[in-house]
Amino acid sequence: MVKPNRMPTTKQKTLYFFQWQPENPFQAAPSTHTRKTTTMTLQHITSCRLPTEHGIYQMHGYQDSQTGQEHIALVMGDITTPEPVLSRVHSECLTGDALFSQKCDCGPQLKAAMQAVAAEGRGVIVYLRQEGRGIGLINKIRAYALQDKGMDTVEANLALGLPVDARDFTLAKEIYDHLGIRSIRLLTNNPEKVHTLQQAGIHITERLPLHVGIHPENQNYLNTKAQKLNHMMKD
């Protein structure tokens, strides 16, 4: 849709956060979830059948023509009918999705979303390659190291001079457009994701919570998401 948000230099990032003065000192700095133009940047490259333990999906591969970043969509059932499509927009989490980390709830959320789509027989999982809320895998490990010393997930990103959340959810709009989807029932606890997708033109008829993956190891992380990132953890 628009030009990707490129990571600023360390000096620029530090200046950005010093300029922003929230009334609440624990409020996260604003994130950048949208692009600036309406130019389509995602190209559909190829598709294939993907059998999983949660049923058989059609997997579509996309590439961002500006950044080279690759993303996928997992589609099950007939999504061409006018009824809103059950969907999850999931950001890549290697540690949670593939390594079963208990530091977050990402892996269980992905599994629960795939199970929900399979139970309904119709739906889409949009999987965006935006590791660590967009900061990348190595920076995520750096942030984890600071969390091991007592910082929370927000404090760790800021201490590294990184955005609290650098993801671009509007990429999902391009994928939905390619698939012909105009309205969705969204599986998420994140109100910012709902707001950004609605601003991008996606009609969300319902928000469905995903309260899974709660563990003593990630309780502080989940509390931080609720208190500082306004995630809805108890509805």
PDB file of C-alpha atoms in Angstrom:
ATOM      1  CA  MET A   1       0.000   0.000   0.000  1.00  0.00           C
ATOM      2  CA  VAL A   2       2.618   2.482   1.046  1.00  0.00           C
ATOM      3  CA  LYS A   3       6.281   2.986   1.678  1.00  0.00           C
ATOM      4  CA  PRO A   4       7.606   0.705   4.442  1.00  0.00           C
ATOM      5  CA  ASN A   5       8.727   2.190   7.717  1.00  0.00           C
ATOM      6  CA  ARG A   6      12.483   1.895   7.659  1.00  0.00           C
ATOM      7  CA  MET A   7      14.316   1.616  10.941  1.00  0.00           C
ATOM      8  CA  PRO A   8      15.856   4.965  11.881  1.00  0.00           C
ATOM      9  CA  THR A   9      19.434   5.284  13.073  1.00  0.00           C
ATOM     10  CA  THR A  10      20.168   4.914  16.781  1.00  0.00           C
ATOM     11  CA  LYS A  11      20.577   8.681  17.095  1.00  0.00           C
ATOM     12  CA  GLN A  12      17.257   9.322  15.378  1.00  0.00           C
ATOM     13  CA  LYS A  13      15.453   6.771  17.514  1.00  0.00           C
ATOM     14  CA  THR A  14      16.779   8.230  20.757  1.00  0.00           C
ATOM     15  CA  LEU A  15      15.717  11.735  19.717  1.00  0.00           C
ATOM     16  CA  TYR A  16      12.274  10.462  18.775  1.00  0.00           C
ATOM     17  CA  PHE A  17      11.579   9.064  22.215  1.00  0.00           C
ATOM     18  CA  PHE A  18      12.987  12.079  24.081  1.00  0.00           C
ATOM     19  CA  GLN A  19      10.711  14.342  22.035  1.00  0.00           C
ATOM     20  CA  TRP A  20       7.595  12.417  23.021  1.00  0.00           C
ATOM     21  CA  GLN A  21       6.335  13.423  26.474  1.00  0.00           C
ATOM     22  CA  PRO A  22       3.384  11.300  27.659  1.00  0.00           C
ATOM     23  CA  GLU A  23       1.264  12.407  30.585  1.00  0.00           C
ATOM     24  CA  ASN A  24       1.499   8.862  31.922  1.00  0.00           C
ATOM     25  CA  PRO A  25       5.207   7.969  32.373  1.00  0.00           C
ATOM     26  CA  PHE A  26       4.387   4.296  31.890  1.00  0.00           C
ATOM     27  CA  GLN A  27       2.531   4.835  28.608  1.00  0.00           C
ATOM     28  CA  ALA A  28       4.291   3.296  25.626  1.00  0.00           C
ATOM     29  CA  ALA A  29       5.701   5.608  22.970  1.00  0.00           C
ATOM     30  CA  PRO A  30       3.538   5.773  19.834  1.00  0.00           C
ATOM     31  CA  SER A  31       4.143   3.018  17.336  1.00  0.00           C
ATOM     32  CA  THR A  32       4.100   3.289  13.560  1.00  0.00           C
ATOM     33  CA  HIS A  33       1.599   0.839  12.123  1.00  0.00           C
ATOM     34  CA  THR A  34       0.715   2.484   8.819  1.00  0.00           C
ATOM     35  CA  ARG A  35       2.423   3.410   5.599  1.00  0.00           C
ATOM     36  CA  LYS A  36       2.256   6.760   3.819  1.00  0.00           C
ATOM     37  CA  THR A  37       0.979   6.048   0.293  1.00  0.00           C
ATOM     38  CA  THR A  38      -1.599   3.840  -1.362  1.00  0.00           C
ATOM     39  CA  THR A  39       0.884   2.071  -3.665  1.00  0.00           C
ATOM     40  CA  MET A  40       0.599  -1.717  -3.472  1.00  0.00           C
ATOM     41  CA  THR A  41       3.939  -3.163  -2.399  1.00  0.00           C
ATOM     42  CA  LEU A  42       3.089  -6.807  -1.702  1.00  0.00           C
ATOM     43  CA  GLN A  43       3.276  -9.185  -4.651  1.00  0.00           C
ATOM     44  CA  HIS A  44       1.628 -12.593  -4.597  1.00  0.00           C
ATOM     45  CA  ILE A  45       4.377 -15.036  -5.581  1.00  0.00           C
ATOM     46  CA  THR A  46       2.984 -18.558  -5.298  1.00  0.00           C
ATOM     47  CA  SER A  47       0.545 -20.867  -3.497  1.00  0.00           C
ATOM     48  CA  CYS A  48       0.492 -24.472  -2.343  1.00  0.00           C
ATOM     49  CA  ARG A  49      -1.484 -27.002  -0.297  1.00  0.00           C
ATOM     50  CA  LEU A  50      -0.355 -27.201   3.328  1.00  0.00           C
ATOM     51  CA  PRO A  51      -1.527 -30.140   5.453  1.00  0.00           C
ATOM     52  CA  THR A  52      -1.213 -29.397   9.187  1.00  0.00           C
ATOM     53  CA  GLU A  53      -2.286 -31.010  12.456  1.00  0.00           C
ATOM     54  CA  HIS A  54      -5.112 -28.468  12.403  1.00  0.00           C
ATOM     55  CA  GLY A  55      -6.384 -29.354   8.949  1.00  0.00           C
ATOM     56  CA  ILE A  56      -5.472 -28.633   5.346  1.00  0.00           C
ATOM     57  CA  TYR A  57      -4.776 -25.039   4.351  1.00  0.00           C
ATOM     58  CA  GLN A  58      -3.927 -23.286   1.125  1.00  0.00           C
ATOM     59  CA  MET A  59      -0.736 -21.313   1.752  1.00  0.00           C
ATOM     60  CA  HIS A  60      -0.150 -18.111  -0.223  1.00  0.00           C
ATOM     61  CA  GLY A  61       3.289 -16.506  -0.331  1.00  0.00           C
ATOM     62  CA  TYR A  62       3.816 -12.746  -0.703  1.00  0.00           C
ATOM     63  CA  GLN A  63       6.891 -10.577  -1.054  1.00  0.00           C
ATOM     64  CA  ASP A  64       7.257  -6.882  -0.311  1.00  0.00           C
ATOM     65  CA  SER A  65       8.688  -5.362  -3.488  1.00  0.00           C
ATOM     66  CA  GLN A  66      10.362  -2.577  -1.519  1.00  0.00           C
ATOM     67  CA  THR A  67      11.887  -4.463   1.414  1.00  0.00           C
ATOM     68  CA  GLY A  68      12.104  -8.038   0.113  1.00  0.00           C
ATOM     69  CA  GLN A  69      10.311  -9.224   3.260  1.00  0.00           C
ATOM     70  CA  GLU A  70       8.158 -12.323   2.821  1.00  0.00           C
ATOM     71  CA  HIS A  71       4.740 -12.963   4.382  1.00  0.00           C
ATOM     72  CA  ILE A  72       2.121 -15.700   4.098  1.00  0.00           C
ATOM     73  CA  ALA A  73      -1.599 -16.301   4.396  1.00  0.00           C
ATOM     74  CA  LEU A  74      -3.134 -19.640   5.396  1.00  0.00           C
ATOM     75  CA  VAL A  75      -6.607 -20.062   3.923  1.00  0.00           C
ATOM     76  CA  MET A  76      -9.163 -22.730   4.773  1.00  0.00           C
ATOM     77  CA  GLY A  77     -12.583 -23.197   3.204  1.00  0.00           C
ATOM     78  CA  ASP A  78     -14.579 -20.950   0.919  1.00  0.00           C
ATOM     79  CA  ILE A  79     -13.771 -17.325   1.717  1.00  0.00           C
ATOM     80  CA  THR A  80     -15.539 -15.948  -1.363  1.00  0.00           C
ATOM     81  CA  THR A  81     -18.965 -15.881   0.298  1.00  0.00           C
ATOM     82  CA  PRO A  82     -20.159 -12.533   1.764  1.00  0.00           C
ATOM     83  CA  GLU A  83     -20.121 -13.642   5.420  1.00  0.00           C
ATOM     84  CA  PRO A  84     -17.306 -12.126   7.530  1.00  0.00           C
ATOM     85  CA  VAL A  85     -14.222 -14.370   7.578  1.00  0.00           C
ATOM     86  CA  LEU A  86     -12.736 -15.602  10.844  1.00  0.00           C
ATOM     87  CA  SER A  87      -9.147 -14.328  10.819  1.00  0.00           C
ATOM     88  CA  ARG A  88      -6.007 -13.809  12.837  1.00  0.00           C
ATOM     89  CA  VAL A  89      -3.230 -11.352  11.931  1.00  0.00           C
ATOM     90  CA  HIS A  90      -0.217 -12.979  13.576  1.00  0.00           C
ATOM     91  CA  SER A  91       3.249 -11.459  13.790  1.00  0.00           C
ATOM     92  CA  GLU A  92       6.160 -13.860  13.492  1.00  0.00           C
ATOM     93  CA  CYS A  93       7.624 -15.067  16.805  1.00  0.00           C
ATOM     94  CA  LEU A  94      10.332 -17.644  16.193  1.00  0.00           C
ATOM     95  CA  THR A  95      10.865 -18.272  19.892  1.00  0.00           C
ATOM     96  CA  GLY A  96       7.178 -18.776  20.603  1.00  0.00           C
ATOM     97  CA  ASP A  97       5.878 -20.231  17.336  1.00  0.00           C
ATOM     98  CA  ALA A  98       8.732 -22.677  16.621  1.00  0.00           C
ATOM     99  CA  LEU A  99      10.754 -23.031  19.841  1.00  0.00           C
ATOM    100  CA  PHE A 100       7.763 -23.150  22.234  1.00  0.00           C
ATOM    101  CA  SER A 101       9.077 -20.357  24.456  1.00  0.00           C
ATOM    102  CA  GLN A 102       7.080 -19.656  27.599  1.00  0.00           C
ATOM    103  CA  LYS A 103       8.269 -16.034  27.755  1.00  0.00           C
ATOM    104  CA  CYS A 104       5.267 -14.976  25.642  1.00  0.00           C
ATOM    105  CA  ASP A 105       1.849 -16.235  24.533  1.00  0.00           C
ATOM    106  CA  CYS A 106       2.498 -16.070  20.775  1.00  0.00           C
ATOM    107  CA  GLY A 107       2.812 -19.786  20.029  1.00  0.00           C
ATOM    108  CA  PRO A 108      -0.373 -20.743  21.890  1.00  0.00           C
ATOM    109  CA  GLN A 109      -2.227 -17.871  20.200  1.00  0.00           C
ATOM    110  CA  LEU A 110      -1.205 -19.100  16.739  1.00  0.00           C
ATOM    111  CA  LYS A 111      -2.209 -22.654  17.606  1.00  0.00           C
ATOM    112  CA  ALA A 112      -5.549 -21.532  19.061  1.00  0.00           C
ATOM    113  CA  ALA A 113      -6.266 -19.421  15.968  1.00  0.00           C
ATOM    114  CA  MET A 114      -5.560 -22.344  13.636  1.00  0.00           C
ATOM    115  CA  GLN A 115      -7.768 -24.571  15.783  1.00  0.00           C
ATOM    116  CA  ALA A 116     -10.574 -22.002  15.674  1.00  0.00           C
ATOM    117  CA  VAL A 117     -10.386 -21.724  11.890  1.00  0.00           C
ATOM    118  CA  ALA A 118     -10.337 -25.520  11.552  1.00  0.00           C
ATOM    119  CA  ALA A 119     -13.344 -25.867  13.872  1.00  0.00           C
ATOM    120  CA  GLU A 120     -15.270 -23.381  11.739  1.00  0.00           C
ATOM    121  CA  GLY A 121     -13.998 -24.874   8.490  1.00  0.00           C
ATOM    122  CA  ARG A 122     -13.381 -21.427   7.038  1.00  0.00           C
ATOM    123  CA  GLY A 123     -10.930 -18.674   7.779  1.00  0.00           C
ATOM    124  CA  VAL A 124      -7.578 -16.996   7.190  1.00  0.00           C
ATOM    125  CA  ILE A 125      -4.377 -16.728   9.209  1.00  0.00           C
ATOM    126  CA  VAL A 126      -2.295 -13.766   8.001  1.00  0.00           C
ATOM    127  CA  TYR A 127       1.294 -14.408   9.115  1.00  0.00           C
ATOM    128  CA  LEU A 128       3.458 -11.289   8.972  1.00  0.00           C
ATOM    129  CA  ARG A 129       7.241 -11.642   9.223  1.00  0.00           C
ATOM    130  CA  GLN A 130       7.650  -8.908  11.840  1.00  0.00           C
ATOM    131  CA  GLU A 131       9.726 -10.626  14.505  1.00  0.00           C
ATOM    132  CA  GLY A 132       9.854  -9.094  17.976  1.00  0.00           C
ATOM    133  CA  ARG A 133       7.096  -6.548  17.291  1.00  0.00           C
ATOM    134  CA  GLY A 134       9.129  -5.439  14.291  1.00  0.00           C
ATOM    135  CA  ILE A 135      12.596  -5.008  15.874  1.00  0.00           C
ATOM    136  CA  GLY A 136      14.067  -8.249  14.519  1.00  0.00           C
ATOM    137  CA  LEU A 137      15.322 -11.448  16.097  1.00  0.00           C
ATOM    138  CA  ILE A 138      18.742 -10.278  17.356  1.00  0.00           C
ATOM    139  CA  ASN A 139      17.286  -7.140  18.915  1.00  0.00           C
ATOM    140  CA  LYS A 140      14.594  -9.305  20.462  1.00  0.00           C
ATOM    141  CA  ILE A 141      17.289 -11.445  22.096  1.00  0.00           C
ATOM    142  CA  ARG A 142      18.960  -8.260  23.354  1.00  0.00           C
ATOM    143  CA  ALA A 143      15.630  -7.159  24.813  1.00  0.00           C
ATOM    144  CA  TYR A 144      15.151 -10.568  26.425  1.00  0.00           C
ATOM    145  CA  ALA A 145      18.557 -10.209  28.076  1.00  0.00           C
ATOM    146  CA  LEU A 146      17.441  -6.926  29.639  1.00  0.00           C
ATOM    147  CA  GLN A 147      14.192  -8.542  30.740  1.00  0.00           C
ATOM    148  CA  ASP A 148      16.256 -11.232  32.474  1.00  0.00           C
ATOM    149  CA  LYS A 149      17.743  -8.376  34.525  1.00  0.00           C
ATOM    150  CA  GLY A 150      14.361  -7.052  35.599  1.00  0.00           C
ATOM    151  CA  MET A 151      13.061  -4.789  32.819  1.00  0.00           C
ATOM    152  CA  ASP A 152       9.684  -5.376  31.228  1.00  0.00           C
ATOM    153  CA  THR A 153       9.143  -5.720  27.477  1.00  0.00           C
ATOM    154  CA  VAL A 154       8.433  -2.004  26.994  1.00  0.00           C
ATOM    155  CA  GLU A 155      11.345  -0.795  29.140  1.00  0.00           C
ATOM    156  CA  ALA A 156      13.766  -3.152  27.376  1.00  0.00           C
ATOM    157  CA  ASN A 157      12.903  -1.853  23.892  1.00  0.00           C
ATOM    158  CA  LEU A 158      13.221   1.755  25.001  1.00  0.00           C
ATOM    159  CA  ALA A 159      16.531   1.072  26.782  1.00  0.00           C
ATOM    160  CA  LEU A 160      17.880  -0.234  23.466  1.00  0.00           C
ATOM    161  CA  GLY A 161      16.667   2.893  21.640  1.00  0.00           C
ATOM    162  CA  LEU A 162      14.069   0.850  19.745  1.00  0.00           C
ATOM    163  CA  PRO A 163      10.365   1.423  19.106  1.00  0.00           C
ATOM    164  CA  VAL A 164       7.979  -0.258  21.504  1.00  0.00           C
ATOM    165  CA  ASP A 165       6.095  -1.610  18.486  1.00  0.00           C
ATOM    166  CA  ALA A 166       7.366  -1.193  14.911  1.00  0.00           C
ATOM    167  CA  ARG A 167       4.923  -3.515  13.163  1.00  0.00           C
ATOM    168  CA  ASP A 168       2.965  -2.520  10.049  1.00  0.00           C
ATOM    169  CA  PHE A 169      -0.456  -4.132  10.280  1.00  0.00           C
ATOM    170  CA  THR A 170      -1.600  -2.453   7.067  1.00  0.00           C
ATOM    171  CA  LEU A 171       0.321  -5.151   5.187  1.00  0.00           C
ATOM    172  CA  ALA A 172      -2.596  -7.392   6.101  1.00  0.00           C
ATOM    173  CA  LYS A 173      -4.928  -5.118   4.124  1.00  0.00           C
ATOM    174  CA  GLU A 174      -3.038  -5.891   0.913  1.00  0.00           C
ATOM    175  CA  ILE A 175      -3.291  -9.621   1.612  1.00  0.00           C
ATOM    176  CA  TYR A 176      -7.011  -9.376   2.368  1.00  0.00           C
ATOM    177  CA  ASP A 177      -7.490  -7.402  -0.851  1.00  0.00           C
ATOM    178  CA  HIS A 178      -5.711 -10.074  -2.882  1.00  0.00           C
ATOM    179  CA  LEU A 179      -7.883 -12.764  -1.306  1.00  0.00           C
ATOM    180  CA  GLY A 180     -11.039 -10.731  -1.947  1.00  0.00           C
ATOM    181  CA  ILE A 181     -11.896 -10.390   1.745  1.00  0.00           C
ATOM    182  CA  ARG A 182     -13.839  -7.291   2.759  1.00  0.00           C
ATOM    183  CA  SER A 183     -14.946  -8.082   6.314  1.00  0.00           C
ATOM    184  CA  ILE A 184     -13.484 -10.203   9.099  1.00  0.00           C
ATOM    185  CA  ARG A 185     -14.086 -11.485  12.604  1.00  0.00           C
ATOM    186  CA  LEU A 186     -10.711 -10.795  14.178  1.00  0.00           C
ATOM    187  CA  LEU A 187      -9.005 -13.034  16.732  1.00  0.00           C
ATOM    188  CA  THR A 188      -6.960 -10.642  18.883  1.00  0.00           C
ATOM    189  CA  ASN A 189      -6.519  -9.080  22.317  1.00  0.00           C
ATOM    190  CA  ASN A 190      -4.853  -5.998  20.809  1.00  0.00           C
ATOM    191  CA  PRO A 191      -7.098  -2.922  20.357  1.00  0.00           C
ATOM    192  CA  GLU A 192      -4.364  -1.111  18.390  1.00  0.00           C
ATOM    193  CA  LYS A 193      -4.463  -3.863  15.792  1.00  0.00           C
ATOM    194  CA  VAL A 194      -8.239  -3.460  15.498  1.00  0.00           C
ATOM    195  CA  HIS A 195      -7.906   0.308  15.119  1.00  0.00           C
ATOM    196  CA  THR A 196      -5.125   0.105  12.515  1.00  0.00           C
ATOM    197  CA  LEU A 197      -6.928  -2.459  10.364  1.00  0.00           C
ATOM    198  CA  GLN A 198     -10.120  -0.413  10.510  1.00  0.00           C
ATOM    199  CA  GLN A 199      -8.207   2.713   9.475  1.00  0.00           C
ATOM    200  CA  ALA A 200      -6.720   0.736   6.583  1.00  0.00           C
ATOM    201  CA  GLY A 201     -10.208  -0.085   5.334  1.00  0.00           C
ATOM    202  CA  ILE A 202     -10.859  -3.552   6.758  1.00  0.00           C
ATOM    203  CA  HIS A 203     -14.391  -3.978   8.081  1.00  0.00           C
ATOM    204  CA  ILE A 204     -14.155  -5.795  11.428  1.00  0.00           C
ATOM    205  CA  THR A 205     -17.549  -7.078  12.491  1.00  0.00           C
ATOM    206  CA  GLU A 206     -16.388  -8.729  15.699  1.00  0.00           C
ATOM    207  CA  ARG A 207     -13.299  -8.990  17.928  1.00  0.00           C
ATOM    208  CA  LEU A 208     -12.773 -12.422  19.453  1.00  0.00           C
ATOM    209  CA  PRO A 209     -10.361 -12.767  22.411  1.00  0.00           C
ATOM    210  CA  LEU A 210      -7.470 -15.244  22.541  1.00  0.00           C
ATOM    211  CA  HIS A 211      -6.706 -15.893  26.205  1.00  0.00           C
ATOM    212  CA  VAL A 212      -4.281 -18.807  25.975  1.00  0.00           C
ATOM    213  CA  GLY A 213      -0.693 -19.600  26.855  1.00  0.00           C
ATOM    214  CA  ILE A 214      -0.809 -18.145  30.372  1.00  0.00           C
ATOM    215  CA  HIS A 215       2.182 -19.405  32.357  1.00  0.00           C
ATOM    216  CA  PRO A 216       4.186 -18.304  35.427  1.00  0.00           C
ATOM    217  CA  GLU A 217       7.122 -17.542  33.099  1.00  0.00           C
ATOM    218  CA  ASN A 218       5.144 -14.984  31.086  1.00  0.00           C
ATOM    219  CA  GLN A 219       2.886 -13.481  33.759  1.00  0.00           C
ATOM    220  CA  ASN A 220       4.906 -10.251  33.968  1.00  0.00           C
ATOM    221  CA  TYR A 221       4.916 -10.013  30.156  1.00  0.00           C
ATOM    222  CA  LEU A 222       1.139 -10.410  30.000  1.00  0.00           C
ATOM    223  CA  ASN A 223       0.661  -7.870  32.793  1.00  0.00           C
ATOM    224  CA  THR A 224       2.827  -5.382  30.876  1.00  0.00           C
ATOM    225  CA  LYS A 225       0.801  -5.891  27.700  1.00  0.00           C
ATOM    226  CA  ALA A 226      -2.361  -5.151  29.665  1.00  0.00           C
ATOM    227  CA  GLN A 227      -1.035  -2.185  31.652  1.00  0.00           C
ATOM    228  CA  LYS A 228       1.226  -0.440  29.140  1.00  0.00           C
ATOM    229  CA  LEU A 229       0.008  -1.626  25.731  1.00  0.00           C
ATOM    230  CA  ASN A 230      -3.704  -1.727  26.589  1.00  0.00           C
ATOM    231  CA  HIS A 231      -4.205  -5.334  25.541  1.00  0.00           C
ATOM    232  CA  MET A 232      -7.540  -6.764  26.650  1.00  0.00           C
ATOM    233  CA  MET A 233      -6.433  -9.745  28.729  1.00  0.00           C
ATOM    234  CA  LYS A 234      -9.582 -10.568  30.685  1.00  0.00           C
ATOM    235  CA  ASP A 235     -12.618 -10.149  28.400  1.00  0.00           C
TER     236      ASP A 235
END
